[in-house]
PDB file of C-alpha atoms in Angstrom:
ATOM      1  CA  MET A 834      46.015  38.416 -18.368  1.00 68.00           C
ATOM      2  CA  LYS A 835      42.481  39.903 -20.198  1.00 66.00           C
ATOM      3  CA  SER A 836      42.495  36.676 -21.950  1.00 66.00           C
ATOM      4  CA  LEU A 837      42.708  34.716 -17.978  1.00 62.00           C
ATOM      5  CA  LEU A 838      39.862  36.904 -17.123  1.00 62.00           C
ATOM      6  CA  LEU A 839      37.949  36.431 -20.010  1.00 59.00           C
ATOM      7  CA  PHE A 840      37.655  32.678 -19.876  1.00 58.00           C
ATOM      8  CA  GLY A 841      37.148  33.181 -16.276  1.00 60.00           C
ATOM      9  CA  PHE A 842      33.751  35.171 -16.858  1.00 54.00           C
ATOM     10  CA  LEU A 843      32.636  33.325 -19.612  1.00 56.00           C
ATOM     11  CA  THR A 844      32.906  30.017 -17.768  1.00 58.00           C
ATOM     12  CA  LEU A 845      30.833  31.966 -14.850  1.00 50.00           C
ATOM     13  CA  SER A 846      28.344  32.935 -17.473  1.00 52.00           C
ATOM     14  CA  LEU A 847      28.018  29.415 -19.064  1.00 46.00           C
ATOM     15  CA  THR A 848      27.989  27.914 -15.556  1.00 47.00           C
ATOM     16  CA  VAL A 849      24.955  30.418 -14.604  1.00 43.00           C
ATOM     17  CA  SER A 850      22.957  29.990 -17.397  1.00 43.00           C
ATOM     18  CA  SER A 851      23.480  26.108 -17.447  1.00 41.00           C
ATOM     19  CA  GLN A 852      22.095  26.131 -13.914  1.00 43.00           C
ATOM     20  CA  THR A 853      18.966  28.290 -15.254  1.00 42.00           C
ATOM     21  CA  LEU A 854      18.695  25.930 -18.195  1.00 39.00           C
ATOM     22  CA  ILE A 855      18.631  22.825 -15.889  1.00 43.00           C
ATOM     23  CA  GLN A 856      16.098  24.248 -13.748  1.00 44.00           C
ATOM     24  CA  SER A 857      13.939  25.322 -16.520  1.00 41.00           C
ATOM     25  CA  VAL A 858      14.213  21.719 -18.485  1.00 42.00           C
ATOM     26  CA  ASN A 859      13.581  19.886 -15.409  1.00 46.00           C
ATOM     27  CA  SER A 860      10.072  18.421 -14.961  1.00 46.00           C
ATOM     28  CA  GLY A 861      10.124  17.767 -11.747  1.00 49.00           C
ATOM     29  CA  SER A 862      11.089  20.189  -8.614  1.00 50.00           C
ATOM     30  CA  VAL A 863      14.370  20.839  -6.134  1.00 52.00           C
ATOM     31  CA  ILE A 864      13.017  19.894  -2.961  1.00 50.00           C
ATOM     32  CA  ALA A 865      14.554  20.524   0.438  1.00 51.00           C
ATOM     33  CA  ASN A 866      13.849  17.621   3.207  1.00 51.00           C
ATOM     34  CA  SER A 867      10.862  19.099   4.491  1.00 50.00           C
ATOM     35  CA  SER A 868       9.384  19.706   1.719  1.00 55.00           C
ATOM     36  CA  SER A 869       5.942  17.329   1.051  1.00 58.00           C
ATOM     37  CA  ILE A 870       5.279  15.522  -2.398  1.00 55.00           C
ATOM     38  CA  SER A 871       3.141  13.468  -3.843  1.00 58.00           C
ATOM     39  CA  VAL A 872       2.793  10.358  -5.363  1.00 57.00           C
ATOM     40  CA  GLY A 873       4.490   9.626  -8.410  1.00 57.00           C
ATOM     41  CA  GLU A 874       5.952  13.310  -8.272  1.00 58.00           C
ATOM     42  CA  ILE A 875       9.309  13.581 -10.087  1.00 58.00           C
ATOM     43  CA  VAL A 876      12.108  15.354  -7.633  1.00 55.00           C
ATOM     44  CA  VAL A 877      15.532  16.250  -7.316  1.00 57.00           C
ATOM     45  CA  VAL A 878      16.675  16.051  -3.945  1.00 56.00           C
ATOM     46  CA  PRO A 879      19.946  18.267  -3.503  1.00 55.00           C
ATOM     47  CA  GLN A 880      23.206  16.677  -2.990  1.00 55.00           C
ATOM     48  CA  ASN A 881      24.174  19.918  -1.583  1.00 56.00           C
ATOM     49  CA  GLN A 882      22.458  22.688  -0.343  1.00 54.00           C
ATOM     50  CA  ASN A 883      24.230  25.586  -2.372  1.00 55.00           C
ATOM     51  CA  GLN A 884      24.093  23.831  -5.381  1.00 53.00           C
ATOM     52  CA  SER A 885      19.930  23.539  -6.381  1.00 51.00           C
ATOM     53  CA  SER A 886      20.788  21.958  -9.672  1.00 51.00           C
ATOM     54  CA  THR A 887      22.644  19.200  -9.064  1.00 50.00           C
ATOM     55  CA  GLY A 888      20.711  16.052  -7.285  1.00 50.00           C
ATOM     56  CA  ILE A 889      19.786  13.097  -7.152  1.00 52.00           C
ATOM     57  CA  ILE A 890      16.608  12.642  -9.769  1.00 51.00           C
ATOM     58  CA  GLY A 891      13.797  10.144  -8.098  1.00 52.00           C
ATOM     59  CA  LEU A 892      10.618   8.964  -7.870  1.00 49.00           C
ATOM     60  CA  LEU A 893       8.281   8.670  -5.070  1.00 49.00           C
ATOM     61  CA  ALA A 894       6.733   5.178  -4.434  1.00 51.00           C
ATOM     62  CA  GLN A 895       3.576   4.695  -2.034  1.00 51.00           C
ATOM     63  CA  THR A 896       4.658   1.735   0.679  1.00 52.00           C
ATOM     64  CA  GLN A 897       1.742   0.801   2.715  1.00 52.00           C
ATOM     65  CA  GLN A 898       2.449   0.183   6.292  1.00 52.00           C
ATOM     66  CA  ALA A 899      -1.005  -0.029   8.266  1.00 56.00           C
ATOM     67  CA  LEU A 900      -1.739  -3.444   8.793  1.00 58.00           C
ATOM     68  CA  GLU A 901      -4.773  -4.139   7.264  1.00 60.00           C
ATOM     69  CA  VAL A 902      -6.332  -6.078   4.484  1.00 59.00           C
ATOM     70  CA  PRO A 903      -8.334  -4.736   1.847  1.00 60.00           C
ATOM     71  CA  GLN A 904     -11.471  -6.651   1.234  1.00 59.00           C
ATOM     72  CA  LEU A 905     -10.580  -9.972  -0.078  1.00 54.00           C
ATOM     73  CA  GLU A 906     -12.539 -11.305  -3.018  1.00 53.00           C
ATOM     74  CA  LEU A 907     -11.809 -14.955  -3.739  1.00 52.00           C
ATOM     75  CA  SER A 908     -12.739 -16.127  -7.530  1.00 53.00           C
ATOM     76  CA  ASN A 909     -15.567 -13.539  -7.782  1.00 49.00           C
ATOM     77  CA  LYS A 910     -17.830 -15.812  -6.188  1.00 73.00           C
ATOM     78  CA  ILE A 911     -17.259 -14.052  -1.919  1.00 83.00           C
ATOM     79  CA  THR A 912     -16.029 -11.090  -0.585  1.00 87.00           C
ATOM     80  CA  VAL A 913     -15.447 -10.955   2.874  1.00 90.00           C
ATOM     81  CA  PHE A 914     -15.437  -7.868   4.985  1.00 92.00           C
ATOM     82  CA  PRO A 915     -14.325  -6.491   7.494  1.00 93.00           C
ATOM     83  CA  ASN A 916     -10.754  -7.939   7.688  1.00 91.00           C
ATOM     84  CA  PRO A 917      -9.167  -7.405  10.418  1.00 92.00           C
ATOM     85  CA  THR A 918     -12.331  -8.023  12.472  1.00 93.00           C
ATOM     86  CA  THR A 919     -13.551  -7.794  15.840  1.00 94.00           C
ATOM     87  CA  ALA A 920     -16.639  -9.761  15.909  1.00 94.00           C
ATOM     88  CA  THR A 921     -18.740 -10.394  13.284  1.00 95.00           C
ATOM     89  CA  VAL A 922     -17.634 -10.993   9.424  1.00 95.00           C
ATOM     90  CA  TYR A 923     -20.079 -10.757   6.625  1.00 94.00           C
ATOM     91  CA  PHE A 924     -19.861 -12.322   3.231  1.00 90.00           C
ATOM     92  CA  GLN A 925     -21.234 -11.031   0.137  1.00 89.00           C
ATOM     93  CA  THR A 926     -21.685 -13.406  -2.536  1.00 86.00           C
ATOM     94  CA  GLU A 927     -24.495 -14.179  -5.725  1.00 83.00           C
ATOM     95  CA  THR A 928     -25.651 -17.240  -3.712  1.00 80.00           C
ATOM     96  CA  ASN A 929     -27.189 -17.218  -0.131  1.00 82.00           C
ATOM     97  CA  LEU A 930     -24.960 -18.806   2.317  1.00 86.00           C
ATOM     98  CA  THR A 931     -27.441 -19.145   5.261  1.00 87.00           C
ATOM     99  CA  HIS A 932     -27.011 -22.588   6.996  1.00 89.00           C
ATOM    100  CA  GLU A 933     -23.268 -23.305   5.130  1.00 91.00           C
ATOM    101  CA  LYS A 934     -21.344 -25.318   7.499  1.00 94.00           C
ATOM    102  CA  VAL A 935     -18.176 -23.381   8.480  1.00 95.00           C
ATOM    103  CA  LEU A 936     -14.933 -24.609   9.948  1.00 95.00           C
ATOM    104  CA  VAL A 937     -12.551 -22.205  11.708  1.00 96.00           C
ATOM    105  CA  PHE A 938      -8.752 -22.933  12.369  1.00 96.00           C
ATOM    106  CA  ASN A 939      -6.156 -21.657  14.206  1.00 95.00           C
ATOM    107  CA  ILE A 940      -2.925 -20.585  13.082  1.00 92.00           C
ATOM    108  CA  THR A 941      -1.481 -24.193  13.840  1.00 93.00           C
ATOM    109  CA  GLY A 942      -4.322 -26.064  12.221  1.00 93.00           C
ATOM    110  CA  GLN A 943      -5.978 -26.955  15.192  1.00 95.00           C
ATOM    111  CA  LEU A 944     -10.390 -27.131  14.681  1.00 96.00           C
ATOM    112  CA  VAL A 945     -11.686 -23.954  17.083  1.00 96.00           C
ATOM    113  CA  SER A 946     -14.965 -23.553  15.735  1.00 96.00           C
ATOM    114  CA  GLU A 947     -17.473 -25.362  13.642  1.00 96.00           C
ATOM    115  CA  GLN A 948     -20.646 -22.773  12.726  1.00 96.00           C
ATOM    116  CA  LYS A 949     -23.035 -22.892  10.040  1.00 95.00           C
ATOM    117  CA  ILE A 950     -23.997 -18.789   8.094  1.00 94.00           C
ATOM    118  CA  ALA A 951     -26.349 -16.954   9.710  1.00 94.00           C
ATOM    119  CA  ALA A 952     -29.067 -15.822   7.532  1.00 93.00           C
ATOM    120  CA  ASP A 953     -27.543 -11.974   7.448  1.00 92.00           C
ATOM    121  CA  ASN A 954     -24.581 -14.152   5.806  1.00 92.00           C
ATOM    122  CA  SER A 955     -22.328 -13.620   8.618  1.00 94.00           C
ATOM    123  CA  LEU A 956     -20.177 -15.726  10.897  1.00 95.00           C
ATOM    124  CA  ASP A 957     -19.540 -14.702  14.428  1.00 95.00           C
ATOM    125  CA  LEU A 958     -16.297 -15.544  15.795  1.00 95.00           C
ATOM    126  CA  SER A 959     -16.655 -13.311  19.686  1.00 94.00           C
ATOM    127  CA  ILE A 960     -16.040 -16.350  21.135  1.00 94.00           C
ATOM    128  CA  LEU A 961     -12.402 -16.567  19.571  1.00 95.00           C
ATOM    129  CA  GLN A 962      -9.236 -15.127  20.805  1.00 94.00           C
ATOM    130  CA  ASN A 963      -7.320 -12.201  18.614  1.00 94.00           C
ATOM    131  CA  GLY A 964      -5.263 -13.823  16.274  1.00 94.00           C
ATOM    132  CA  VAL A 965      -5.078 -14.836  12.436  1.00 94.00           C
ATOM    133  CA  TYR A 966      -7.967 -17.883  11.350  1.00 96.00           C
ATOM    134  CA  LEU A 967      -8.240 -20.308   8.786  1.00 95.00           C
ATOM    135  CA  ILE A 968     -12.216 -19.814   7.255  1.00 93.00           C
ATOM    136  CA  GLN A 969     -13.335 -23.233   5.065  1.00 93.00           C
ATOM    137  CA  PHE A 970     -16.818 -23.890   4.176  1.00 90.00           C
ATOM    138  CA  SER A 971     -17.630 -27.740   3.682  1.00 87.00           C
ATOM    139  CA  ASN A 972     -19.167 -26.584   0.161  1.00 79.00           C
ATOM    140  CA  LYS A 973     -15.824 -27.117  -2.147  1.00 74.00           C
ATOM    141  CA  ASN A 974     -16.484 -24.299  -4.465  1.00 76.00           C
ATOM    142  CA  ILE A 975     -15.557 -21.872  -2.445  1.00 82.00           C
ATOM    143  CA  ASN A 976     -11.988 -21.641  -1.325  1.00 83.00           C
ATOM    144  CA  SER A 977     -10.125 -21.255   2.475  1.00 87.00           C
ATOM    145  CA  PHE A 978      -8.946 -18.115   3.505  1.00 88.00           C
ATOM    146  CA  LYS A 979      -7.731 -16.036   6.126  1.00 93.00           C
ATOM    147  CA  ILE A 980      -9.200 -13.758   8.837  1.00 94.00           C
ATOM    148  CA  ILE A 981      -7.326 -11.149  11.347  1.00 94.00           C
ATOM    149  CA  LYS A 982      -9.329 -10.950  14.501  1.00 94.00           C
ATOM    150  CA  HIS A 983      -8.128  -8.304  16.867  1.00 90.00           C
TER     151      HIS A 983
END
């Protein structure tokens, strides 16, 4: 009987100390469902709330769910902003694009507008309906790109 009690106490002691050791060695943190964590932080999500030292170790990854396109750089020659736009897009280049001919196509490939770049390197899209458009310069050195108008 004494050996059975001794075995039970030793097992309990080892279990408690191993949980403490696991928590102190863990480089992440034990979190609950309502905790907030940062991108790239290593966390332990408990499988059983009563056993906080056991769980799934994971790394929070960042996902982007917004309808937004970062500033578009094409071949380091041109930057287009804002995208999406409500009316006007601007072009930032090493050279001036004033009076450069631009063709605007809708998503089905139909030509919907033919314009020249304004003096401030801008293109007015206010006459177009909301949608996705392909912008193509008559200058073949600049690649075509998509613009979202909303």
